[in-house]
Short mmCIF file of C-alpha atoms and ligand atoms in Angstrom, two decimals:
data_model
loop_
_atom_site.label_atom_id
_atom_site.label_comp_id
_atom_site.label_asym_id
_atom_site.label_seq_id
_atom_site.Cartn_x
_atom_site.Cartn_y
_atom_site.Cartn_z
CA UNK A 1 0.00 0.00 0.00
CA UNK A 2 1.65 3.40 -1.23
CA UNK A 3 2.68 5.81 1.94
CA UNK A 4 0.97 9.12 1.08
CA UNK A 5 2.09 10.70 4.33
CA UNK A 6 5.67 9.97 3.63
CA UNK A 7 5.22 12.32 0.58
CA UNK A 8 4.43 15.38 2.62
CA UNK A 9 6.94 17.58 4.19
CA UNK A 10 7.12 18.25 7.41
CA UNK A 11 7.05 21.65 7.74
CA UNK A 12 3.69 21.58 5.83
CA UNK A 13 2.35 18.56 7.58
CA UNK A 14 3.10 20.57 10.75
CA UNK A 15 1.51 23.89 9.64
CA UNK A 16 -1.69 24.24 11.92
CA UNK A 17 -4.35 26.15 10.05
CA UNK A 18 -6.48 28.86 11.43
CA UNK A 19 -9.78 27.08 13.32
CA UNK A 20 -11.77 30.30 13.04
CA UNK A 21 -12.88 29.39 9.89
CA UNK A 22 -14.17 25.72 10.88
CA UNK A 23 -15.30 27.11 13.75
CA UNK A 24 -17.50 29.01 11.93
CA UNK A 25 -18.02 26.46 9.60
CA UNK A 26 -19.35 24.52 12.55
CA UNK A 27 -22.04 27.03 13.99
CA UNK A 28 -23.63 27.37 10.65
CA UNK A 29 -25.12 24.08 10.90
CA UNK A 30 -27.06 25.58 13.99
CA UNK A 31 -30.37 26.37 12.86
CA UNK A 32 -31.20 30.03 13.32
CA UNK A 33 -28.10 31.33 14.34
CA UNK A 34 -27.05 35.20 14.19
CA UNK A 35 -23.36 34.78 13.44
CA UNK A 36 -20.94 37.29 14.43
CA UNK A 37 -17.93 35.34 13.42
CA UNK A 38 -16.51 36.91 10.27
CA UNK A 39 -14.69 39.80 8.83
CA UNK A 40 -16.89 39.83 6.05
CA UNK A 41 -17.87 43.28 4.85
CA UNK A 42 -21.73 43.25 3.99
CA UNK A 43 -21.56 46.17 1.94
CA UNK A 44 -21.53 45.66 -1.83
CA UNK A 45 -18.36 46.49 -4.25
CA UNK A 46 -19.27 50.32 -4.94
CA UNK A 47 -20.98 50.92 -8.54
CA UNK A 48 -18.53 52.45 -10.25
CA UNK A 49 -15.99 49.78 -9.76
CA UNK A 50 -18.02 46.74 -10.27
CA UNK A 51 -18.71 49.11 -13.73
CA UNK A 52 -14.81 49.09 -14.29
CA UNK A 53 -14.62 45.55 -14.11
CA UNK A 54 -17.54 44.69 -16.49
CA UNK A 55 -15.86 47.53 -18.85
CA UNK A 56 -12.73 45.24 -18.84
CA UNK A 57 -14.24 41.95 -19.11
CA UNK A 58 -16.15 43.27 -22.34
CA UNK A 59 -12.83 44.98 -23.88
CA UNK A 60 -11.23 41.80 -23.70
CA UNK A 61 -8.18 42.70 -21.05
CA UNK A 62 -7.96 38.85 -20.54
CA UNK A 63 -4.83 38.38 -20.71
CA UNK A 64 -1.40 38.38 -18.51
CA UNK A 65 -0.64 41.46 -17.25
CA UNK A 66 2.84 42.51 -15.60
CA UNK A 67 4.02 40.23 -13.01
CA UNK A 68 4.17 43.10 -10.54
CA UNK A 69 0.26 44.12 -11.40
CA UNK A 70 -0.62 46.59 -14.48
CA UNK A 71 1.43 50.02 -13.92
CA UNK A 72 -1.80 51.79 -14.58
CA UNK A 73 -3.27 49.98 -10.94
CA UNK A 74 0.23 50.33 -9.00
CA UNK A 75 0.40 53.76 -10.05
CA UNK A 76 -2.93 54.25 -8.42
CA UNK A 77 -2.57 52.25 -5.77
CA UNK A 78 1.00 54.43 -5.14
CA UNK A 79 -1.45 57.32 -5.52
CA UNK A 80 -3.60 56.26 -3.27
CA UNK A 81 -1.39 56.02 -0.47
CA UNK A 82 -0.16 58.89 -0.76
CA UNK A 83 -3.07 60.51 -1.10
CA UNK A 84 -4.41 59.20 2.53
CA UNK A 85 -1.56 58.87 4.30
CA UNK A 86 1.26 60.76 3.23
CA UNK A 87 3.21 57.81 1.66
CA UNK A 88 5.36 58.16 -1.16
CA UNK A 89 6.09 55.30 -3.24
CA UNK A 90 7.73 54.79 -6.84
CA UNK A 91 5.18 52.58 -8.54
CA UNK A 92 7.62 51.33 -11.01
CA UNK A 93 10.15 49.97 -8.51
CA UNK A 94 8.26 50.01 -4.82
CA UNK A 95 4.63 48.49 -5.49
CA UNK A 96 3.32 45.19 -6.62
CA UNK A 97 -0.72 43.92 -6.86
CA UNK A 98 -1.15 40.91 -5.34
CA UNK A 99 -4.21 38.63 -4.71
CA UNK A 100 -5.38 39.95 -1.72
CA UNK A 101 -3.35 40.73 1.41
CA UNK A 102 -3.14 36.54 2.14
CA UNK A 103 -0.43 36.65 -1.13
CA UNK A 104 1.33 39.71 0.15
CA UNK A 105 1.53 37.86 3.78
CA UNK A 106 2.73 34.56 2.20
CA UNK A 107 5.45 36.10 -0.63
CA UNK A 108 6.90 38.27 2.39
CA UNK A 109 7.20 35.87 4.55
CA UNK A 110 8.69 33.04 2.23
CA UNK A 111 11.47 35.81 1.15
CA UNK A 112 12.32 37.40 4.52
CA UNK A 113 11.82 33.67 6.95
CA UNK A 114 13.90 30.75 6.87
CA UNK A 115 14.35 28.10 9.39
CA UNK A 116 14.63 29.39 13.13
CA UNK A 117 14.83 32.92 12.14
CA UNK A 118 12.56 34.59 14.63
CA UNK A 119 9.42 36.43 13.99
CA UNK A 120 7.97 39.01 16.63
CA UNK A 121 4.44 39.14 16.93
CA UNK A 122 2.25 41.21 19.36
CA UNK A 123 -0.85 38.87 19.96
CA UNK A 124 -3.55 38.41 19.98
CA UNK A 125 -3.04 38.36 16.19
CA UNK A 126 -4.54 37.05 12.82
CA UNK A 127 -3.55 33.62 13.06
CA UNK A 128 -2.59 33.59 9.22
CA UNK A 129 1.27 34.85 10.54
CA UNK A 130 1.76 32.47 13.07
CA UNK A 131 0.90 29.63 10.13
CA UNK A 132 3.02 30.81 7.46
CA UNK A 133 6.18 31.51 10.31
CA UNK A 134 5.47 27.22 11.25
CA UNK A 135 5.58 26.83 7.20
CA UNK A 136 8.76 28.55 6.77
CA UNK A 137 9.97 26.70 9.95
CA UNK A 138 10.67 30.18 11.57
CA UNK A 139 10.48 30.54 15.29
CA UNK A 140 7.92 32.58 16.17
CA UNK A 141 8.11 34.73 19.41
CA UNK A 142 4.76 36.34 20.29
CA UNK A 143 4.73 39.55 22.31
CA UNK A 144 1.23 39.72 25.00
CA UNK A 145 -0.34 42.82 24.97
CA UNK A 146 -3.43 42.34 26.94
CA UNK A 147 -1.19 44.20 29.55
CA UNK A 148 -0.82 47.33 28.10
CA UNK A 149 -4.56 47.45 26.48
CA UNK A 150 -3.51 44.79 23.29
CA UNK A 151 -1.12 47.27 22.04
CA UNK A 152 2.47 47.04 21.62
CA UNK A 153 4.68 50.07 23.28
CA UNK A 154 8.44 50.57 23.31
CA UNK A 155 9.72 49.16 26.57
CA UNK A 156 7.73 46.25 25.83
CA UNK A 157 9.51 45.73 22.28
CA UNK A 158 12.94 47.00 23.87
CA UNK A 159 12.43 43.94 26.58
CA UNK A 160 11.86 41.50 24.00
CA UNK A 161 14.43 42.38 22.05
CA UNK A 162 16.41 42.26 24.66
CA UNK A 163 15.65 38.52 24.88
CA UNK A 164 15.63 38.08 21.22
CA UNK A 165 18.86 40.21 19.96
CA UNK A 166 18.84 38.23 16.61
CA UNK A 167 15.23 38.52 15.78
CA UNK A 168 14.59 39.53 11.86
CA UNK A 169 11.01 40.31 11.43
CA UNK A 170 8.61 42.57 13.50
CA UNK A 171 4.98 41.97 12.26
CA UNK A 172 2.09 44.51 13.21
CA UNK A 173 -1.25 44.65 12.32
CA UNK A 174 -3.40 48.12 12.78
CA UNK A 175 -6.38 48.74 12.99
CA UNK A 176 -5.80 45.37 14.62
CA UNK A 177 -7.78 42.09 13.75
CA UNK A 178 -9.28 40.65 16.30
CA UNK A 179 -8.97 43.79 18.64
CA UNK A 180 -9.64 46.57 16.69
CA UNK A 181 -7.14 48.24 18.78
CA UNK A 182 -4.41 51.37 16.92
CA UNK A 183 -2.02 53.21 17.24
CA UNK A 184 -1.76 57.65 17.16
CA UNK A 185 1.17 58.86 15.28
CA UNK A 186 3.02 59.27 18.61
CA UNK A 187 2.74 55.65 19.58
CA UNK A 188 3.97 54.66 16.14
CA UNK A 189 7.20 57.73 16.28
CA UNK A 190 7.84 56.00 19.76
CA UNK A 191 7.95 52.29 18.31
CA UNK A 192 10.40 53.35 14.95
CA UNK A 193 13.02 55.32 17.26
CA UNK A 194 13.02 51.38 18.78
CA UNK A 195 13.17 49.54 15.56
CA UNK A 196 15.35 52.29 13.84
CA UNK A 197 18.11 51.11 16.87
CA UNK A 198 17.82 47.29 14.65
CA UNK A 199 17.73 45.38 11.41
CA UNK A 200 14.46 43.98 12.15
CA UNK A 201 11.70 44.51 8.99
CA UNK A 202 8.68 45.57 10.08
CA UNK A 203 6.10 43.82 8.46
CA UNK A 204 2.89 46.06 8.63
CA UNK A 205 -0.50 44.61 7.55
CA UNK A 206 -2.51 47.94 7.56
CA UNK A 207 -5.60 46.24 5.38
CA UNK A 208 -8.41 48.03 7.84
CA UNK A 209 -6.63 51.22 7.35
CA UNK A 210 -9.60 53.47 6.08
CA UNK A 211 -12.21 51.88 8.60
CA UNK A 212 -10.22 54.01 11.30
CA UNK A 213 -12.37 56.05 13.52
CA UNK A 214 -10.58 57.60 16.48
CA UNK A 215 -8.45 60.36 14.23
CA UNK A 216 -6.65 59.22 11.32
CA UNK A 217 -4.75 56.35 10.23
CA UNK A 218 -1.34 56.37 10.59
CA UNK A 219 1.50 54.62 8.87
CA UNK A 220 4.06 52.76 10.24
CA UNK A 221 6.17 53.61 6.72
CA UNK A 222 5.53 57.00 7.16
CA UNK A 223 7.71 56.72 10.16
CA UNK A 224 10.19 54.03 8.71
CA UNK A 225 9.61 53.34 5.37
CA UNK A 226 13.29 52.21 4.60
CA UNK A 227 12.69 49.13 7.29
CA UNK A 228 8.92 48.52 6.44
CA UNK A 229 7.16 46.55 4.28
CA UNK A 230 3.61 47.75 4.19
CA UNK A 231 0.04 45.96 3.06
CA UNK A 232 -2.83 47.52 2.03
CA UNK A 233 -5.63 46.26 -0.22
CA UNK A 234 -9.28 46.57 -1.22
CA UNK A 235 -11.19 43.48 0.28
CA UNK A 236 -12.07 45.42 3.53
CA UNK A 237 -11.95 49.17 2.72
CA UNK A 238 -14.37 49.09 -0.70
CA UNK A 239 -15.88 45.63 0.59
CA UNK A 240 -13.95 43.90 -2.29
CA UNK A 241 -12.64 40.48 -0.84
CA UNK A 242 -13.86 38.67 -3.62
CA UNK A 243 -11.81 40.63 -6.38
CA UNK A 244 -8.43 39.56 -4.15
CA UNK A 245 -6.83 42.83 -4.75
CA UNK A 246 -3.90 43.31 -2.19
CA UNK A 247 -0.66 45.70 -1.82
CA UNK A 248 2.93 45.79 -1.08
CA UNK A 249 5.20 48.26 -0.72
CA UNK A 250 8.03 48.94 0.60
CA UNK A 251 12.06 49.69 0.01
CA UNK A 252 13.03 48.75 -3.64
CA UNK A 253 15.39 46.27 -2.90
CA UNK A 254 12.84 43.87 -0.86
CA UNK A 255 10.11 44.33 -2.99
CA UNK A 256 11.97 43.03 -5.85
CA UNK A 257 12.92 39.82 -4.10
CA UNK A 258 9.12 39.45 -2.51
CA UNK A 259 7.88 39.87 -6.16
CA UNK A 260 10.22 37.24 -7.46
CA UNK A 261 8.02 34.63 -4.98
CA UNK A 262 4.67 36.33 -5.77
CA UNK A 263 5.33 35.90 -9.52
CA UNK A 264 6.45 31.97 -8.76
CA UNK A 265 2.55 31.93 -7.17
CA UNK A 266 0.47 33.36 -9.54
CA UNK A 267 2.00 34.84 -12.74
CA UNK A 268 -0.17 37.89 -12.86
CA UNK A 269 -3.53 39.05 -10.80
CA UNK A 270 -6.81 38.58 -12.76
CA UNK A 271 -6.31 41.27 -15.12
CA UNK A 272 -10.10 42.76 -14.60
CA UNK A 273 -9.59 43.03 -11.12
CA UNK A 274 -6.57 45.33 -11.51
CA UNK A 275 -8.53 47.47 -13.71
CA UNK A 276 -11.45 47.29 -11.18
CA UNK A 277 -8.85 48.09 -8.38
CA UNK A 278 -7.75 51.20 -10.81
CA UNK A 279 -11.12 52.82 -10.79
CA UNK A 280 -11.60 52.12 -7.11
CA UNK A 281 -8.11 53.55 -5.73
CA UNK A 282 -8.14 56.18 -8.32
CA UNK A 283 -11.44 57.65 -8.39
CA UNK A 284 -12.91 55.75 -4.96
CA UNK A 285 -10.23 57.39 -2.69
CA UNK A 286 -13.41 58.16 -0.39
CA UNK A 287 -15.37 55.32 -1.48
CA UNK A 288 -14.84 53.83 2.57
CA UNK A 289 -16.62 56.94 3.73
CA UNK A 290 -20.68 56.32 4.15
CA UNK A 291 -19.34 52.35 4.89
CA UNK A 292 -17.18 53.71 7.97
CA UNK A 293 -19.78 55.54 9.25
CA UNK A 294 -22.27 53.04 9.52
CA UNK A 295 -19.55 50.27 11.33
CA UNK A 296 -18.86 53.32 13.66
CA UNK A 297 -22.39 53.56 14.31
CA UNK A 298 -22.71 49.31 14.90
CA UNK A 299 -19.38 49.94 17.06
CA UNK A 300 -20.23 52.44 19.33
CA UNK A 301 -24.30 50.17 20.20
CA UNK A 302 -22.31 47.14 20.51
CA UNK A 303 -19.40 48.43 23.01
CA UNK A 304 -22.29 49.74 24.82
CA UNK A 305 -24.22 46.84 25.29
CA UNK A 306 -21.51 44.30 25.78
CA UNK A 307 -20.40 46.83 28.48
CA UNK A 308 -23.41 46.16 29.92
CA UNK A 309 -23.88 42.74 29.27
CA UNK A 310 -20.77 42.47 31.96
CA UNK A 311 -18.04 41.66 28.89
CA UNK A 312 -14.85 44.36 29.89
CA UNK A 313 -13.74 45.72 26.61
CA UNK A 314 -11.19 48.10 25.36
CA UNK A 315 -12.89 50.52 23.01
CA UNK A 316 -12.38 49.53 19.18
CA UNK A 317 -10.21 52.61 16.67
CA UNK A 318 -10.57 50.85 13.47
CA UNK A 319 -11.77 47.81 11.65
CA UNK A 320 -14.64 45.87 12.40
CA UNK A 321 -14.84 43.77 15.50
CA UNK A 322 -15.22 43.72 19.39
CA UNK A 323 -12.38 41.67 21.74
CA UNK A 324 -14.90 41.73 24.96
CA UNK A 325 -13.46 39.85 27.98
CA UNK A 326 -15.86 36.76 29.36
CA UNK A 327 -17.27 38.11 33.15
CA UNK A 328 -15.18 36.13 35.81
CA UNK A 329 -18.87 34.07 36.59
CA UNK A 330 -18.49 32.08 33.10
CA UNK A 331 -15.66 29.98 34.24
CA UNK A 332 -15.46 28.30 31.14
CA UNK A 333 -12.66 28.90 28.64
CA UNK A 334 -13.32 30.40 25.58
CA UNK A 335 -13.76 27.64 23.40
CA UNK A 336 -16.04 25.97 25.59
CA UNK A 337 -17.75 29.56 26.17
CA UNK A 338 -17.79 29.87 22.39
CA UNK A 339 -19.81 26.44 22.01
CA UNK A 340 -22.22 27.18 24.57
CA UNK A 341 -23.55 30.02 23.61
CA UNK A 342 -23.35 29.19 20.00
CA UNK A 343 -25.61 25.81 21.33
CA UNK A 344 -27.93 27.96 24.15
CA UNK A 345 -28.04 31.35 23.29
CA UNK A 346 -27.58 30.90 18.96
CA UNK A 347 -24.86 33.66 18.99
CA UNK A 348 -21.47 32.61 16.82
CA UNK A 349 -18.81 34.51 18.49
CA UNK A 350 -15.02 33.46 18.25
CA UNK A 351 -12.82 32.22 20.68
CA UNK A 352 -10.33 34.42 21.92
CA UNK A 353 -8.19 31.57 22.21
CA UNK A 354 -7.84 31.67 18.41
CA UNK A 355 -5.20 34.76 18.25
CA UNK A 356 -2.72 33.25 20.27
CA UNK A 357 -1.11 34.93 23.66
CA UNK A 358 -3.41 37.48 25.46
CA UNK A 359 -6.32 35.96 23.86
CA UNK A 360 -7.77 33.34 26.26
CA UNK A 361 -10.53 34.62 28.44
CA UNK A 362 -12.20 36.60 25.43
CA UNK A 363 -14.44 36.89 22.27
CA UNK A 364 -14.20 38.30 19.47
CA UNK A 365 -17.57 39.87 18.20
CA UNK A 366 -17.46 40.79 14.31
CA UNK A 367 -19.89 43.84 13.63
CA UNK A 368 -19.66 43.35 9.71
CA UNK A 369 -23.20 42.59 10.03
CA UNK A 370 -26.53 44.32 10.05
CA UNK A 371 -27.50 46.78 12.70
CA UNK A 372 -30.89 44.45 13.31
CA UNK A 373 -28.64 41.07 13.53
CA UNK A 374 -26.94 42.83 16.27
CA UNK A 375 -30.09 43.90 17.92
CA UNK A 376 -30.73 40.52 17.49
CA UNK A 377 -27.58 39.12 19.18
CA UNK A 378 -27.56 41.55 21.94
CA UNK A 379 -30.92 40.78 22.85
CA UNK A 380 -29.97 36.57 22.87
CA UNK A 381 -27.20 37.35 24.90
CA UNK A 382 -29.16 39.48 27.34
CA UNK A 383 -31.18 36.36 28.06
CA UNK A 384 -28.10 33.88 28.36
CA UNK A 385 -26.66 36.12 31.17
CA UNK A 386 -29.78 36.63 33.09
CA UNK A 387 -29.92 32.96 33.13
CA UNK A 388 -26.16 32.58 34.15
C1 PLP B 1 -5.39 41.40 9.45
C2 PLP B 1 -5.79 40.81 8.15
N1 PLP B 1 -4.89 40.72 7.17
C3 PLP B 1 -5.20 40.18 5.98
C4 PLP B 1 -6.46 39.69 5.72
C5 PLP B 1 -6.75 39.06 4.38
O1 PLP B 1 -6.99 40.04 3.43
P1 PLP B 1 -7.23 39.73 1.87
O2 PLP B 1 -8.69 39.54 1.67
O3 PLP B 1 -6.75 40.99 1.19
O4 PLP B 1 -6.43 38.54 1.51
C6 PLP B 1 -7.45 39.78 6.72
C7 PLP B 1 -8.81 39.24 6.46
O5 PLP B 1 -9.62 39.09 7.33
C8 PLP B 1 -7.10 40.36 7.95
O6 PLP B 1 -8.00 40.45 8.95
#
């Protein structure tokens, strides 16, 4: 009998995936359940895009484009940022389209990770980066910040640095997923004087960028752009995940080496896409608006009523979910929490446990949902906790 197993490496037979999404997966075989599980914008592409697509479908641009994206899309994506936050990228030589942030992630981290080079990460995180570190059989070294109100701040970097003198990569995520924590422009200033002291690359997935509502986004490349690589993309920001239209850029030198792996994955990005993600950087640079407004408006009634519901929770900045810590009565772990109320109550929430250190003990509530399924949802959970 042939040995299948035997064919698979270990370093991909030991990659753990994500369980949020079979969690999820899970709970929607519960009948009538209001699911806040996931980051899925309910908003549809805007009209003007979806119109740019259909334009390029019918003018036949069905073929190969670039490897690094059409120069026509970089150049607006290089607009773009720069546009909204100050950024100032050479399109030619600095930006690459790739198919969604998830290719970004994985290119960037097959170039820059090799086995036991260490990767910081400030958890709870998206557990895509701790995957692809155990795939590139790096070491990955995650930084807690439920102390310090899930974000990261210098002397807790300098500290683990300290114990980690040879790490290479510093990933951040903000507007964070799952806390929907941030970071002011002084936070950020405060973390680059650390990393400017290092070789580390800071690796910053900034995809929830434009749903920022305390202030305005800020960049960590506009701080440190010769040691950053930055992602942005569409799938969030013009509720576009199913175009897979993501961004890098970064220093010229690393982007040409990360585009050597993203060209090894895909060739090119569907070619209407990147005329679709043209239209909607170019001419939808405030496209986000009317959608950030209305997850501001879910944000603000459902940190209310978890608050008092009994769930602690640091107020969200940006994207579009809730970390809300389980009241001390539950005594269940999150997982377990998860389940129950999934089976009792019919809310899908995820386990906290899911984004690594810092994370047990909490939910994760996505508001990328209607304002009446959250009514809804409140109004189950009001019921579980009066009867717990
Ligand atoms: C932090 C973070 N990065 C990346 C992604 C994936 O983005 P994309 O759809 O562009 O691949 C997500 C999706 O939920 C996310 O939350």
């Amino acid at each position: 009998m042939v040995n299948l197993a035997q064919a698979v490496q270990p370093n991909v037979r030991n990659t753990r995936l994500s369980d949020i999404y079979g969690f999820s997966e899970q709970l929607a075989q519960i009948p009538d359940l209001v699911s806040l599980t996931l980051g899925e914008p309910d908003f549809p592409t805007p009209e003007h895009v979806k119109q740019a697509g259909i334009a390029a479908i019918m003018a036949d641009q069905s073929h190969y484009t670039e490897t690094w994206g059409r120069l026509a899309t970089r150049t607006a994506a290089a607009a773009f940022l720069h546009e909204r936050y100050g950024l100032d990228y050479d399109p030619a030589t600095q930006v690459v389209i790739t198919n969604g942030v998830t290719e970004a992630m994985y290119a960037t981290l097959a170039t820059l990770v090799g086995p036991g080079d260490e990767v910081l990460l400030p958890t709870p995180a998206f557990p895509v980066y701790d995957s692809l570190v155990e795939l590139n059989e790096g070491h990955l070294v995650e930084i807690n910040t439920e102390p310090d109100g899930f974000l990261l701040t210098p002397a807790r970097l300098q500290a683990t640095l300290a114990a980690h003198p040879r790490a290479k990569v510093l990933l951040l995520n903000f507007p964070s997923n799952p806390t929907g924590r941030s970071y002011s422009a002084s936070q950020i200033d405060a973390l680059a004087q650390v990393v400017a002291q290092t070789d580390l690359v800071v690796v910053s997935d900034e995809i929830y960028s434009e749903l920022t509502y305390t202030g305005r986004h800020v960049s960590f490349a506009k701080y440190l752009p010769e040691q950053t690589i930055l992602f942005n993309g569409l799938s969030k920001s013009h509720a576009m995940t199913g175009w897979r239209i993501g961004v890098i850029a970064g220093p010229a030198a690393l982007v040409t080496e990360i585009a050597k792996v993203r060209e090894l994955m895909s060739t090119s990005v569907m070619t209407a896409a990147q005329v679709a993600a043209a239209e909607a950087f170019g001419n939808g640079m405030n496209d986000a608006a009317p959608m950030r407004a209305e997850y501001e408006r879910r944000r603000d009634y459902l940190y209310t009523a978890f608050q008092a519901l009994g769930f602690q929770c640091e107020k969200p900045q940006g994207a579009f979910y809730l970390f809300a810590k389980i009241p001390d009565r539950f005594d269940l772990d999150s997982a377990a929490f998860c389940q129950d109320v999934a089976e009792t109550a019919k809310v899908g929430l995820i386990p906290g446990s899911s984004f690594g250190a810092g994370g047990e003990g909490y939910v994760r509530a996505s508001y990328a949902t209607s304002m009446a399924n959250l009514h809804e949802a409140v109004r189950r959970l009001q019921t579980y906790c009066a009867n717990h």
